[in-house]
Amino acid sequence: MADWRTELQRILAALSDDASKGAIALMSRAVERLDRREALQFITEAFPEFISTYIAAAGDIGTTVYEDLPGGVDGFTAVTAALPAVEQLAANGRYMLLAPTTTVIQGVITRLVNGGVRDAQFANLAAEYGDPAILADPADSLGTLWARHASANACGFCRMLATRGAVYTSAEAATSVVGRGVDLTVSDQRAIAMGQMTRAEARERRSVYRNAAHAARQGAQVGDRRKSGRTRGIRPLGDKFHDHCHCIAVPVRPGSSYQPAPYVEQWQKDYEDARDAIPPGTDYRAVPKLISAAMDKTAAARTAAANPPKPVDPLQDVRRTAGRDLVADLAAINPKWMSGRQWQVNCTRCAAAVELRARGYDVTAEPRPDAVRDNGYASVLSRWTSPDGTPAGQGGGLHATRATVPDGEVLGMSTGSRIWDFLPARGRGKVNQAKRAADEAVSQWGDGARGFITVEWSKAAGGGAHIFNVENRGGKIVYLDGQSNEIDASGHWDRIKTTGGSCRIVRTDDLTPTKRVMEWTSERTDDDRLLAERKAARLAKIAAQTSVPAPAGLDGLGQSPTKWPPIPHITYPKYTRVGEDGIATSTVFTGADGKPEPLPDLSKMPGHVLYGWRDDDPHPHQVGDRRGHRFDSERKLASLFPESWSDQKIVDAVRAAIEDPDRAMPPGPEGRTVRKVVDGVLIQVTWSKVNEVVLDSVEAYPVRGKGVAKIGRDGSRQPIDPKTRQGDKRFTEVRRNDR
């Protein structure tokens, strides 16, 4: 049976993890849908209510733990601690919003949740002994001591401190960096030895200024508490002794003693052996580090002897039993790609999901909210373990060029901790050289090998960066993009930046996934499977329309997309420029063959723009739905066309923006985005492309202009400031092909 303190750690970690995920989602919603002022106001109101539930749960846990502690006053009934002030919680929420990284959010949430347990323990100490002063410092008032409890797999430093037992005078001192306490004089020590005062009483006397002259020199008055002394070590006050420390402070009530966990007995022996091995004359400041390092080494040797290495499957609960199907795999990766920005900037998650599905895991990619910045090179590899057992990317470096790869190694395949390698892409004409180097490396990896490719897009392609997958399939090198569901992503090489370091490669099929991969992916639900089936059917259609052979496994995949009813009161718009083959083409964009690019089918555009219909919407589509961009829409945060505009005018204006745009974003691999002013209203339209095939998914909305409004979170309609210039810098004036 697990030690109760270890179980408490596990429960708090799970509670903090759940709260962190909710907080990240909350911050993301605010960032994606609101401007800065609105987001701050929203978080100020929403975050305290959200986090209070978790703090209250932690407080209940702390109260239960306190009741079960030995010692105390007979007949005492535990109490519930008050929640932190709403203003304090709101300030924490605003801080996370303005510093939106996963590490910051997880750190704040963990502190608040653990604080719920601590507050409950302090409140019960105060209630039990009838002294409110306990809330300021329980040790000074009652002589209560604290012990540091570390889990069985803690680091050497935490194990070393846990061997000290109940010697800490505060919860903070047991688990974090505090200033050194006041020094006791010889007379204090003598009085304690003679029983004239307790150590707590002596410390209390020395903790306040009793001499006016001494107090004045520090800008204080008689009776003020002395400031804590210099910190222990180099970390700031209040910090954990090291990052990701999960040690907890256990209170030892007056009249009871502390019984450490059973495994601490072995730590005590390790500590004594490490201490005895330190050479005489060693600088005392180096002793703690030497002891903790020795304890780490001893524990590692003991673990290795007891647990010889063996293959592990850390994600075994999400294995799928069906065989691998390339089309089904791609369709399952990111089926909500057109549902919003967070599904269009999640390429790191998609690459991880492609690799996991190749191994048989039934997962789909998670979105990446704008509030989360965890898509760096190191973050990608940190979720995997190298073949030698070390964390991937641990080396931290990269091979600069093909020529610098050590003898015996293959590009993208380091012999130690797996790290990225650069592909040569510097200078004009080097794009094909980068692809040739990648082809050669993956060929040398062997049949069935897989890897990640990262590229930086050229300015003409819109800039930014991307990650996709490469695979050796029977000697043929295949490039796959799970984010945009591209069966053949080799066209990415035509859009990369030709500068040193813009392209990188790493082999992945021989890496071991860690639990952290599941932060980027999740097990598929029935809704995910339905969306994937529909997407697989569309991919099959795309494959049939291109020169890319349709991969095996298309038969029986999916249903036809949701059937959209007709809209009887409008005339469906038609393009004015249609070729003899019946295909409408752009006056702006050209395809890879140099010919005018086909325009998207308009049959579904009115239903989506007017009523918010979507293929992946489980609700029945009805004329009169209020989820689109008509002025009577009820969809929160939607921008609305002017009330004076008829439905016919709206769909005709969107058609005009597609066919004859004024400005456009640089073309990217995922699709097109254009803008056009119609009767004083700026309209933005986006449509999708896969493998140079234009899809029939068109999204359009008014950006600003006379009569344009936006629905707030409270459902009210507010005019959009016509002076706003959000996103304007990303668009440039178009050049038409026929002028």
PDB file of C-alpha atoms in Angstrom, residues 431-683:
ATOM      1  CA  VAL A 431      16.328  23.794 -52.497  1.00  0.00           C
ATOM      2  CA  ASN A 432      16.697  20.635 -54.557  1.00  0.00           C
ATOM      3  CA  GLN A 433      19.969  19.924 -52.760  1.00  0.00           C
ATOM      4  CA  ALA A 434      18.138  19.940 -49.431  1.00  0.00           C
ATOM      5  CA  LYS A 435      15.555  17.485 -50.727  1.00  0.00           C
ATOM      6  CA  ARG A 436      18.254  15.264 -52.239  1.00  0.00           C
ATOM      7  CA  ALA A 437      20.068  15.186 -48.893  1.00  0.00           C
ATOM      8  CA  ALA A 438      16.835  14.244 -47.133  1.00  0.00           C
ATOM      9  CA  ASP A 439      16.071  11.547 -49.715  1.00  0.00           C
ATOM     10  CA  GLU A 440      19.567  10.107 -49.312  1.00  0.00           C
ATOM     11  CA  ALA A 441      19.440  10.108 -45.515  1.00  0.00           C
ATOM     12  CA  VAL A 442      16.028   8.439 -45.310  1.00  0.00           C
ATOM     13  CA  SER A 443      17.139   5.857 -47.886  1.00  0.00           C
ATOM     14  CA  GLN A 444      20.111   4.988 -45.676  1.00  0.00           C
ATOM     15  CA  TRP A 445      17.824   4.637 -42.659  1.00  0.00           C
ATOM     16  CA  GLY A 446      16.206   1.682 -44.418  1.00  0.00           C
ATOM     17  CA  ASP A 447      12.749   0.460 -45.370  1.00  0.00           C
ATOM     18  CA  GLY A 448      10.078   1.462 -42.849  1.00  0.00           C
ATOM     19  CA  ALA A 449      12.139   4.241 -41.288  1.00  0.00           C
ATOM     20  CA  ARG A 450      10.409   7.523 -40.482  1.00  0.00           C
ATOM     21  CA  GLY A 451      11.391  11.027 -39.433  1.00  0.00           C
ATOM     22  CA  PHE A 452      10.498  14.669 -38.921  1.00  0.00           C
ATOM     23  CA  ILE A 453      11.398  17.442 -41.374  1.00  0.00           C
ATOM     24  CA  THR A 454      11.285  21.093 -40.297  1.00  0.00           C
ATOM     25  CA  VAL A 455      11.401  23.942 -42.803  1.00  0.00           C
ATOM     26  CA  GLU A 456      11.142  27.704 -42.796  1.00  0.00           C
ATOM     27  CA  TRP A 457       8.878  29.126 -45.490  1.00  0.00           C
ATOM     28  CA  SER A 458      10.194  31.709 -47.897  1.00  0.00           C
ATOM     29  CA  LYS A 459       8.802  35.237 -47.802  1.00  0.00           C
ATOM     30  CA  ALA A 460       6.875  34.545 -50.991  1.00  0.00           C
ATOM     31  CA  ALA A 461       5.209  31.574 -49.278  1.00  0.00           C
ATOM     32  CA  GLY A 462       4.109  33.711 -46.356  1.00  0.00           C
ATOM     33  CA  GLY A 463       7.009  33.147 -43.955  1.00  0.00           C
ATOM     34  CA  GLY A 464       6.850  31.159 -40.754  1.00  0.00           C
ATOM     35  CA  ALA A 465       7.942  27.580 -40.166  1.00  0.00           C
ATOM     36  CA  HIS A 466       6.467  24.099 -40.458  1.00  0.00           C
ATOM     37  CA  ILE A 467       7.113  20.485 -39.516  1.00  0.00           C
ATOM     38  CA  PHE A 468       5.980  17.437 -41.474  1.00  0.00           C
ATOM     39  CA  ASN A 469       6.857  13.751 -41.766  1.00  0.00           C
ATOM     40  CA  VAL A 470       8.996  11.616 -44.057  1.00  0.00           C
ATOM     41  CA  GLU A 471       8.828   7.854 -44.508  1.00  0.00           C
ATOM     42  CA  ASN A 472      10.732   5.171 -46.397  1.00  0.00           C
ATOM     43  CA  ARG A 473       8.006   2.991 -47.922  1.00  0.00           C
ATOM     44  CA  GLY A 474       9.647   0.089 -49.691  1.00  0.00           C
ATOM     45  CA  GLY A 475      12.552   2.243 -50.835  1.00  0.00           C
ATOM     46  CA  LYS A 476      10.339   5.108 -51.984  1.00  0.00           C
ATOM     47  CA  ILE A 477      10.709   8.315 -49.971  1.00  0.00           C
ATOM     48  CA  VAL A 478       7.296   9.783 -49.143  1.00  0.00           C
ATOM     49  CA  TYR A 479       6.653  13.183 -47.535  1.00  0.00           C
ATOM     50  CA  LEU A 480       3.406  13.428 -45.565  1.00  0.00           C
ATOM     51  CA  ASP A 481       1.656  16.391 -43.937  1.00  0.00           C
ATOM     52  CA  GLY A 482      -0.825  15.372 -41.275  1.00  0.00           C
ATOM     53  CA  GLN A 483      -1.911  18.931 -40.543  1.00  0.00           C
ATOM     54  CA  SER A 484      -3.286  19.639 -44.008  1.00  0.00           C
ATOM     55  CA  ASN A 485      -3.841  15.939 -44.832  1.00  0.00           C
ATOM     56  CA  GLU A 486      -1.476  15.980 -47.805  1.00  0.00           C
ATOM     57  CA  ILE A 487      -0.738  12.519 -49.137  1.00  0.00           C
ATOM     58  CA  ASP A 488       2.201  13.948 -51.080  1.00  0.00           C
ATOM     59  CA  ALA A 489       3.843  16.923 -49.364  1.00  0.00           C
ATOM     60  CA  SER A 490       6.934  16.989 -51.564  1.00  0.00           C
ATOM     61  CA  GLY A 491       5.727  20.343 -52.898  1.00  0.00           C
ATOM     62  CA  HIS A 492       6.806  21.876 -49.590  1.00  0.00           C
ATOM     63  CA  TRP A 493      10.401  21.900 -50.832  1.00  0.00           C
ATOM     64  CA  ASP A 494       9.472  24.480 -53.488  1.00  0.00           C
ATOM     65  CA  ARG A 495       8.466  26.994 -50.823  1.00  0.00           C
ATOM     66  CA  ILE A 496      11.337  26.841 -48.330  1.00  0.00           C
ATOM     67  CA  LYS A 497      13.695  29.649 -47.388  1.00  0.00           C
ATOM     68  CA  THR A 498      17.144  29.271 -48.965  1.00  0.00           C
ATOM     69  CA  THR A 499      19.219  30.213 -45.945  1.00  0.00           C
ATOM     70  CA  GLY A 500      21.472  28.201 -43.688  1.00  0.00           C
ATOM     71  CA  GLY A 501      19.603  26.356 -40.959  1.00  0.00           C
ATOM     72  CA  SER A 502      16.174  26.676 -42.567  1.00  0.00           C
ATOM     73  CA  CYS A 503      15.744  22.896 -42.968  1.00  0.00           C
ATOM     74  CA  ARG A 504      16.376  20.160 -40.406  1.00  0.00           C
ATOM     75  CA  ILE A 505      15.831  16.429 -40.153  1.00  0.00           C
ATOM     76  CA  VAL A 506      15.737  13.778 -37.437  1.00  0.00           C
ATOM     77  CA  ARG A 507      14.892  10.073 -37.468  1.00  0.00           C
ATOM     78  CA  THR A 508      11.947   9.095 -35.248  1.00  0.00           C
ATOM     79  CA  ASP A 509      10.866   5.498 -35.849  1.00  0.00           C
ATOM     80  CA  ASP A 510      13.449   4.145 -33.372  1.00  0.00           C
ATOM     81  CA  LEU A 511      12.637   6.691 -30.640  1.00  0.00           C
ATOM     82  CA  THR A 512      10.470   5.756 -27.650  1.00  0.00           C
ATOM     83  CA  PRO A 513       7.461   7.993 -26.933  1.00  0.00           C
ATOM     84  CA  THR A 514       7.038   9.327 -23.406  1.00  0.00           C
ATOM     85  CA  LYS A 515       3.836  10.221 -21.631  1.00  0.00           C
ATOM     86  CA  ARG A 516       4.465  13.866 -22.589  1.00  0.00           C
ATOM     87  CA  VAL A 517       3.543  13.030 -26.189  1.00  0.00           C
ATOM     88  CA  MET A 518      -0.044  12.720 -25.002  1.00  0.00           C
ATOM     89  CA  GLU A 519       0.004  16.447 -24.190  1.00  0.00           C
ATOM     90  CA  TRP A 520       0.030  16.953 -27.964  1.00  0.00           C
ATOM     91  CA  THR A 521      -2.258  14.076 -28.942  1.00  0.00           C
ATOM     92  CA  SER A 522      -5.312  12.363 -27.516  1.00  0.00           C
ATOM     93  CA  GLU A 523      -7.208   9.130 -27.961  1.00  0.00           C
ATOM     94  CA  ARG A 524      -9.838   9.440 -30.649  1.00  0.00           C
ATOM     95  CA  THR A 525     -13.520   9.730 -29.781  1.00  0.00           C
ATOM     96  CA  ASP A 526     -16.479   8.575 -31.862  1.00  0.00           C
ATOM     97  CA  ASP A 527     -16.913  12.138 -33.166  1.00  0.00           C
ATOM     98  CA  ASP A 528     -13.250  12.204 -34.223  1.00  0.00           C
ATOM     99  CA  ARG A 529     -13.712   8.926 -36.089  1.00  0.00           C
ATOM    100  CA  LEU A 530     -16.771  10.214 -37.946  1.00  0.00           C
ATOM    101  CA  LEU A 531     -14.919  13.364 -39.019  1.00  0.00           C
ATOM    102  CA  ALA A 532     -11.945  11.269 -40.114  1.00  0.00           C
ATOM    103  CA  GLU A 533     -14.138   9.014 -42.234  1.00  0.00           C
ATOM    104  CA  ARG A 534     -15.591  12.031 -44.013  1.00  0.00           C
ATOM    105  CA  LYS A 535     -12.142  13.488 -44.533  1.00  0.00           C
ATOM    106  CA  ALA A 536     -10.832  10.172 -45.865  1.00  0.00           C
ATOM    107  CA  ALA A 537     -13.595  10.177 -48.454  1.00  0.00           C
ATOM    108  CA  ARG A 538     -12.559  13.689 -49.511  1.00  0.00           C
ATOM    109  CA  LEU A 539      -8.902  12.623 -49.689  1.00  0.00           C
ATOM    110  CA  ALA A 540      -9.887   9.775 -51.969  1.00  0.00           C
ATOM    111  CA  LYS A 541     -11.652  12.272 -54.215  1.00  0.00           C
ATOM    112  CA  ILE A 542      -8.575  14.501 -54.203  1.00  0.00           C
ATOM    113  CA  ALA A 543      -6.279  11.610 -55.052  1.00  0.00           C
ATOM    114  CA  ALA A 544      -8.508  10.745 -57.991  1.00  0.00           C
ATOM    115  CA  GLN A 545      -8.301  14.335 -59.301  1.00  0.00           C
ATOM    116  CA  THR A 546      -4.508  14.557 -59.158  1.00  0.00           C
ATOM    117  CA  SER A 547      -1.549  12.648 -60.504  1.00  0.00           C
ATOM    118  CA  VAL A 548      -0.977  11.181 -57.035  1.00  0.00           C
ATOM    119  CA  PRO A 549      -2.043   7.516 -57.026  1.00  0.00           C
ATOM    120  CA  ALA A 550      -4.774   6.759 -54.533  1.00  0.00           C
ATOM    121  CA  PRO A 551      -3.232   4.823 -51.637  1.00  0.00           C
ATOM    122  CA  ALA A 552      -4.595   1.439 -50.735  1.00  0.00           C
ATOM    123  CA  GLY A 553      -7.448   1.173 -48.310  1.00  0.00           C
ATOM    124  CA  LEU A 554      -9.943   3.654 -49.760  1.00  0.00           C
ATOM    125  CA  ASP A 555     -12.773   1.170 -50.180  1.00  0.00           C
ATOM    126  CA  GLY A 556     -15.558   1.492 -47.679  1.00  0.00           C
ATOM    127  CA  LEU A 557     -14.126   4.580 -46.031  1.00  0.00           C
ATOM    128  CA  GLY A 558     -16.717   6.960 -44.694  1.00  0.00           C
ATOM    129  CA  GLN A 559     -20.023   8.458 -45.549  1.00  0.00           C
ATOM    130  CA  SER A 560     -20.798  11.252 -47.946  1.00  0.00           C
ATOM    131  CA  PRO A 561     -20.575  14.728 -46.381  1.00  0.00           C
ATOM    132  CA  THR A 562     -23.600  16.170 -44.620  1.00  0.00           C
ATOM    133  CA  LYS A 563     -26.376  16.993 -47.083  1.00  0.00           C
ATOM    134  CA  TRP A 564     -27.119  20.719 -47.221  1.00  0.00           C
ATOM    135  CA  PRO A 565     -30.691  21.842 -47.961  1.00  0.00           C
ATOM    136  CA  PRO A 566     -31.364  24.448 -50.673  1.00  0.00           C
ATOM    137  CA  ILE A 567     -31.853  28.107 -49.764  1.00  0.00           C
ATOM    138  CA  PRO A 568     -34.916  29.035 -51.839  1.00  0.00           C
ATOM    139  CA  HIS A 569     -34.915  32.819 -51.395  1.00  0.00           C
ATOM    140  CA  ILE A 570     -31.488  33.420 -53.006  1.00  0.00           C
ATOM    141  CA  THR A 571     -29.998  32.864 -56.423  1.00  0.00           C
ATOM    142  CA  TYR A 572     -26.834  30.845 -55.959  1.00  0.00           C
ATOM    143  CA  PRO A 573     -23.899  32.954 -57.192  1.00  0.00           C
ATOM    144  CA  LYS A 574     -21.894  31.961 -60.254  1.00  0.00           C
ATOM    145  CA  TYR A 575     -18.466  33.025 -61.428  1.00  0.00           C
ATOM    146  CA  THR A 576     -18.229  35.320 -64.422  1.00  0.00           C
ATOM    147  CA  ARG A 577     -14.982  33.817 -65.750  1.00  0.00           C
ATOM    148  CA  VAL A 578     -15.597  30.185 -66.695  1.00  0.00           C
ATOM    149  CA  GLY A 579     -13.587  28.207 -69.238  1.00  0.00           C
ATOM    150  CA  GLU A 580     -14.867  25.894 -71.949  1.00  0.00           C
ATOM    151  CA  ASP A 581     -14.369  22.999 -69.560  1.00  0.00           C
ATOM    152  CA  GLY A 582     -16.810  24.600 -67.130  1.00  0.00           C
ATOM    153  CA  ILE A 583     -14.109  25.381 -64.537  1.00  0.00           C
ATOM    154  CA  ALA A 584     -13.847  28.897 -63.111  1.00  0.00           C
ATOM    155  CA  THR A 585     -10.273  30.186 -62.777  1.00  0.00           C
ATOM    156  CA  SER A 586      -8.622  32.940 -60.787  1.00  0.00           C
ATOM    157  CA  THR A 587      -7.458  36.260 -62.176  1.00  0.00           C
ATOM    158  CA  VAL A 588      -4.843  36.366 -59.421  1.00  0.00           C
ATOM    159  CA  PHE A 589      -3.423  32.964 -58.555  1.00  0.00           C
ATOM    160  CA  THR A 590      -1.571  30.459 -60.704  1.00  0.00           C
ATOM    161  CA  GLY A 591      -0.906  26.814 -59.965  1.00  0.00           C
ATOM    162  CA  ALA A 592       2.362  24.890 -60.082  1.00  0.00           C
ATOM    163  CA  ASP A 593       1.852  24.396 -63.828  1.00  0.00           C
ATOM    164  CA  GLY A 594       1.732  28.166 -64.406  1.00  0.00           C
ATOM    165  CA  LYS A 595      -1.927  28.113 -65.400  1.00  0.00           C
ATOM    166  CA  PRO A 596      -4.658  30.121 -63.633  1.00  0.00           C
ATOM    167  CA  GLU A 597      -5.706  28.357 -60.472  1.00  0.00           C
ATOM    168  CA  PRO A 598      -9.241  26.929 -60.240  1.00  0.00           C
ATOM    169  CA  LEU A 599     -11.628  28.698 -57.885  1.00  0.00           C
ATOM    170  CA  PRO A 600     -13.584  26.910 -55.143  1.00  0.00           C
ATOM    171  CA  ASP A 601     -17.061  25.573 -55.741  1.00  0.00           C
ATOM    172  CA  LEU A 602     -19.688  28.025 -54.468  1.00  0.00           C
ATOM    173  CA  SER A 603     -22.538  25.607 -53.761  1.00  0.00           C
ATOM    174  CA  LYS A 604     -21.876  25.480 -49.996  1.00  0.00           C
ATOM    175  CA  MET A 605     -20.673  29.039 -49.509  1.00  0.00           C
ATOM    176  CA  PRO A 606     -24.124  30.625 -48.920  1.00  0.00           C
ATOM    177  CA  GLY A 607     -25.129  28.069 -46.294  1.00  0.00           C
ATOM    178  CA  HIS A 608     -21.922  28.511 -44.363  1.00  0.00           C
ATOM    179  CA  VAL A 609     -21.677  32.303 -44.544  1.00  0.00           C
ATOM    180  CA  LEU A 610     -25.370  33.003 -43.886  1.00  0.00           C
ATOM    181  CA  TYR A 611     -26.252  30.244 -41.423  1.00  0.00           C
ATOM    182  CA  GLY A 612     -22.983  28.699 -40.212  1.00  0.00           C
ATOM    183  CA  TRP A 613     -23.572  25.263 -41.738  1.00  0.00           C
ATOM    184  CA  ARG A 614     -20.568  22.906 -41.722  1.00  0.00           C
ATOM    185  CA  ASP A 615     -19.920  19.363 -42.891  1.00  0.00           C
ATOM    186  CA  ASP A 616     -18.713  18.391 -39.424  1.00  0.00           C
ATOM    187  CA  ASP A 617     -21.737  19.882 -37.626  1.00  0.00           C
ATOM    188  CA  PRO A 618     -23.920  17.131 -36.084  1.00  0.00           C
ATOM    189  CA  HIS A 619     -26.945  19.477 -35.935  1.00  0.00           C
ATOM    190  CA  PRO A 620     -29.449  19.345 -38.826  1.00  0.00           C
ATOM    191  CA  HIS A 621     -29.050  22.243 -41.237  1.00  0.00           C
ATOM    192  CA  GLN A 622     -32.059  24.547 -41.419  1.00  0.00           C
ATOM    193  CA  VAL A 623     -32.684  27.788 -43.267  1.00  0.00           C
ATOM    194  CA  GLY A 624     -32.896  30.381 -40.520  1.00  0.00           C
ATOM    195  CA  ASP A 625     -30.097  28.984 -38.356  1.00  0.00           C
ATOM    196  CA  ARG A 626     -28.360  31.820 -36.515  1.00  0.00           C
ATOM    197  CA  ARG A 627     -24.765  30.625 -36.514  1.00  0.00           C
ATOM    198  CA  GLY A 628     -23.441  32.551 -39.508  1.00  0.00           C
ATOM    199  CA  HIS A 629     -22.649  36.196 -40.273  1.00  0.00           C
ATOM    200  CA  ARG A 630     -26.099  37.643 -40.972  1.00  0.00           C
ATOM    201  CA  PHE A 631     -27.030  40.535 -38.704  1.00  0.00           C
ATOM    202  CA  ASP A 632     -29.494  38.328 -36.779  1.00  0.00           C
ATOM    203  CA  SER A 633     -26.816  35.731 -35.951  1.00  0.00           C
ATOM    204  CA  GLU A 634     -26.548  34.588 -32.334  1.00  0.00           C
ATOM    205  CA  ARG A 635     -23.035  33.116 -32.521  1.00  0.00           C
ATOM    206  CA  LYS A 636     -20.895  34.863 -29.941  1.00  0.00           C
ATOM    207  CA  LEU A 637     -17.814  36.721 -31.206  1.00  0.00           C
ATOM    208  CA  ALA A 638     -19.025  36.516 -34.828  1.00  0.00           C
ATOM    209  CA  SER A 639     -18.686  39.606 -37.028  1.00  0.00           C
ATOM    210  CA  LEU A 640     -21.909  40.589 -38.791  1.00  0.00           C
ATOM    211  CA  PHE A 641     -22.722  42.036 -42.181  1.00  0.00           C
ATOM    212  CA  PRO A 642     -24.719  45.303 -42.081  1.00  0.00           C
ATOM    213  CA  GLU A 643     -28.382  44.951 -41.168  1.00  0.00           C
ATOM    214  CA  SER A 644     -29.297  46.672 -44.431  1.00  0.00           C
ATOM    215  CA  TRP A 645     -27.604  43.980 -46.537  1.00  0.00           C
ATOM    216  CA  SER A 646     -29.844  41.284 -47.979  1.00  0.00           C
ATOM    217  CA  ASP A 647     -28.775  37.645 -48.075  1.00  0.00           C
ATOM    218  CA  GLN A 648     -28.370  37.929 -51.839  1.00  0.00           C
ATOM    219  CA  LYS A 649     -26.064  40.923 -51.501  1.00  0.00           C
ATOM    220  CA  ILE A 650     -23.927  39.057 -48.939  1.00  0.00           C
ATOM    221  CA  VAL A 651     -23.325  35.968 -51.088  1.00  0.00           C
ATOM    222  CA  ASP A 652     -22.744  38.059 -54.224  1.00  0.00           C
ATOM    223  CA  ALA A 653     -20.173  40.168 -52.365  1.00  0.00           C
ATOM    224  CA  VAL A 654     -18.322  37.062 -51.188  1.00  0.00           C
ATOM    225  CA  ARG A 655     -18.287  35.713 -54.743  1.00  0.00           C
ATOM    226  CA  ALA A 656     -16.839  39.016 -55.964  1.00  0.00           C
ATOM    227  CA  ALA A 657     -14.108  38.902 -53.311  1.00  0.00           C
ATOM    228  CA  ILE A 658     -13.076  35.404 -54.415  1.00  0.00           C
ATOM    229  CA  GLU A 659     -13.115  36.136 -58.123  1.00  0.00           C
ATOM    230  CA  ASP A 660     -11.775  39.684 -58.100  1.00  0.00           C
ATOM    231  CA  PRO A 661      -9.919  40.403 -54.812  1.00  0.00           C
ATOM    232  CA  ASP A 662      -8.192  43.683 -53.974  1.00  0.00           C
ATOM    233  CA  ARG A 663      -5.550  42.294 -51.631  1.00  0.00           C
ATOM    234  CA  ALA A 664      -4.244  38.862 -50.669  1.00  0.00           C
ATOM    235  CA  MET A 665      -1.998  37.162 -48.175  1.00  0.00           C
ATOM    236  CA  PRO A 666       1.105  35.442 -49.601  1.00  0.00           C
ATOM    237  CA  PRO A 667      -0.043  32.061 -50.928  1.00  0.00           C
ATOM    238  CA  GLY A 668       0.653  29.193 -48.564  1.00  0.00           C
ATOM    239  CA  PRO A 669       0.423  25.429 -48.854  1.00  0.00           C
ATOM    240  CA  GLU A 670      -2.885  25.255 -46.992  1.00  0.00           C
ATOM    241  CA  GLY A 671      -4.963  27.637 -49.091  1.00  0.00           C
ATOM    242  CA  ARG A 672      -5.776  31.219 -50.043  1.00  0.00           C
ATOM    243  CA  THR A 673      -6.943  34.253 -48.080  1.00  0.00           C
ATOM    244  CA  VAL A 674      -8.092  37.440 -49.830  1.00  0.00           C
ATOM    245  CA  ARG A 675      -9.846  40.717 -49.055  1.00  0.00           C
ATOM    246  CA  LYS A 676     -12.097  43.052 -51.014  1.00  0.00           C
ATOM    247  CA  VAL A 677     -14.067  46.208 -50.241  1.00  0.00           C
ATOM    248  CA  VAL A 678     -17.699  46.064 -51.403  1.00  0.00           C
ATOM    249  CA  ASP A 679     -19.915  49.119 -50.767  1.00  0.00           C
ATOM    250  CA  GLY A 680     -17.666  50.297 -47.956  1.00  0.00           C
ATOM    251  CA  VAL A 681     -17.434  46.892 -46.225  1.00  0.00           C
ATOM    252  CA  LEU A 682     -14.105  45.020 -46.105  1.00  0.00           C
ATOM    253  CA  ILE A 683     -14.710  41.291 -46.626  1.00  0.00           C
TER     254      ILE A 683
END
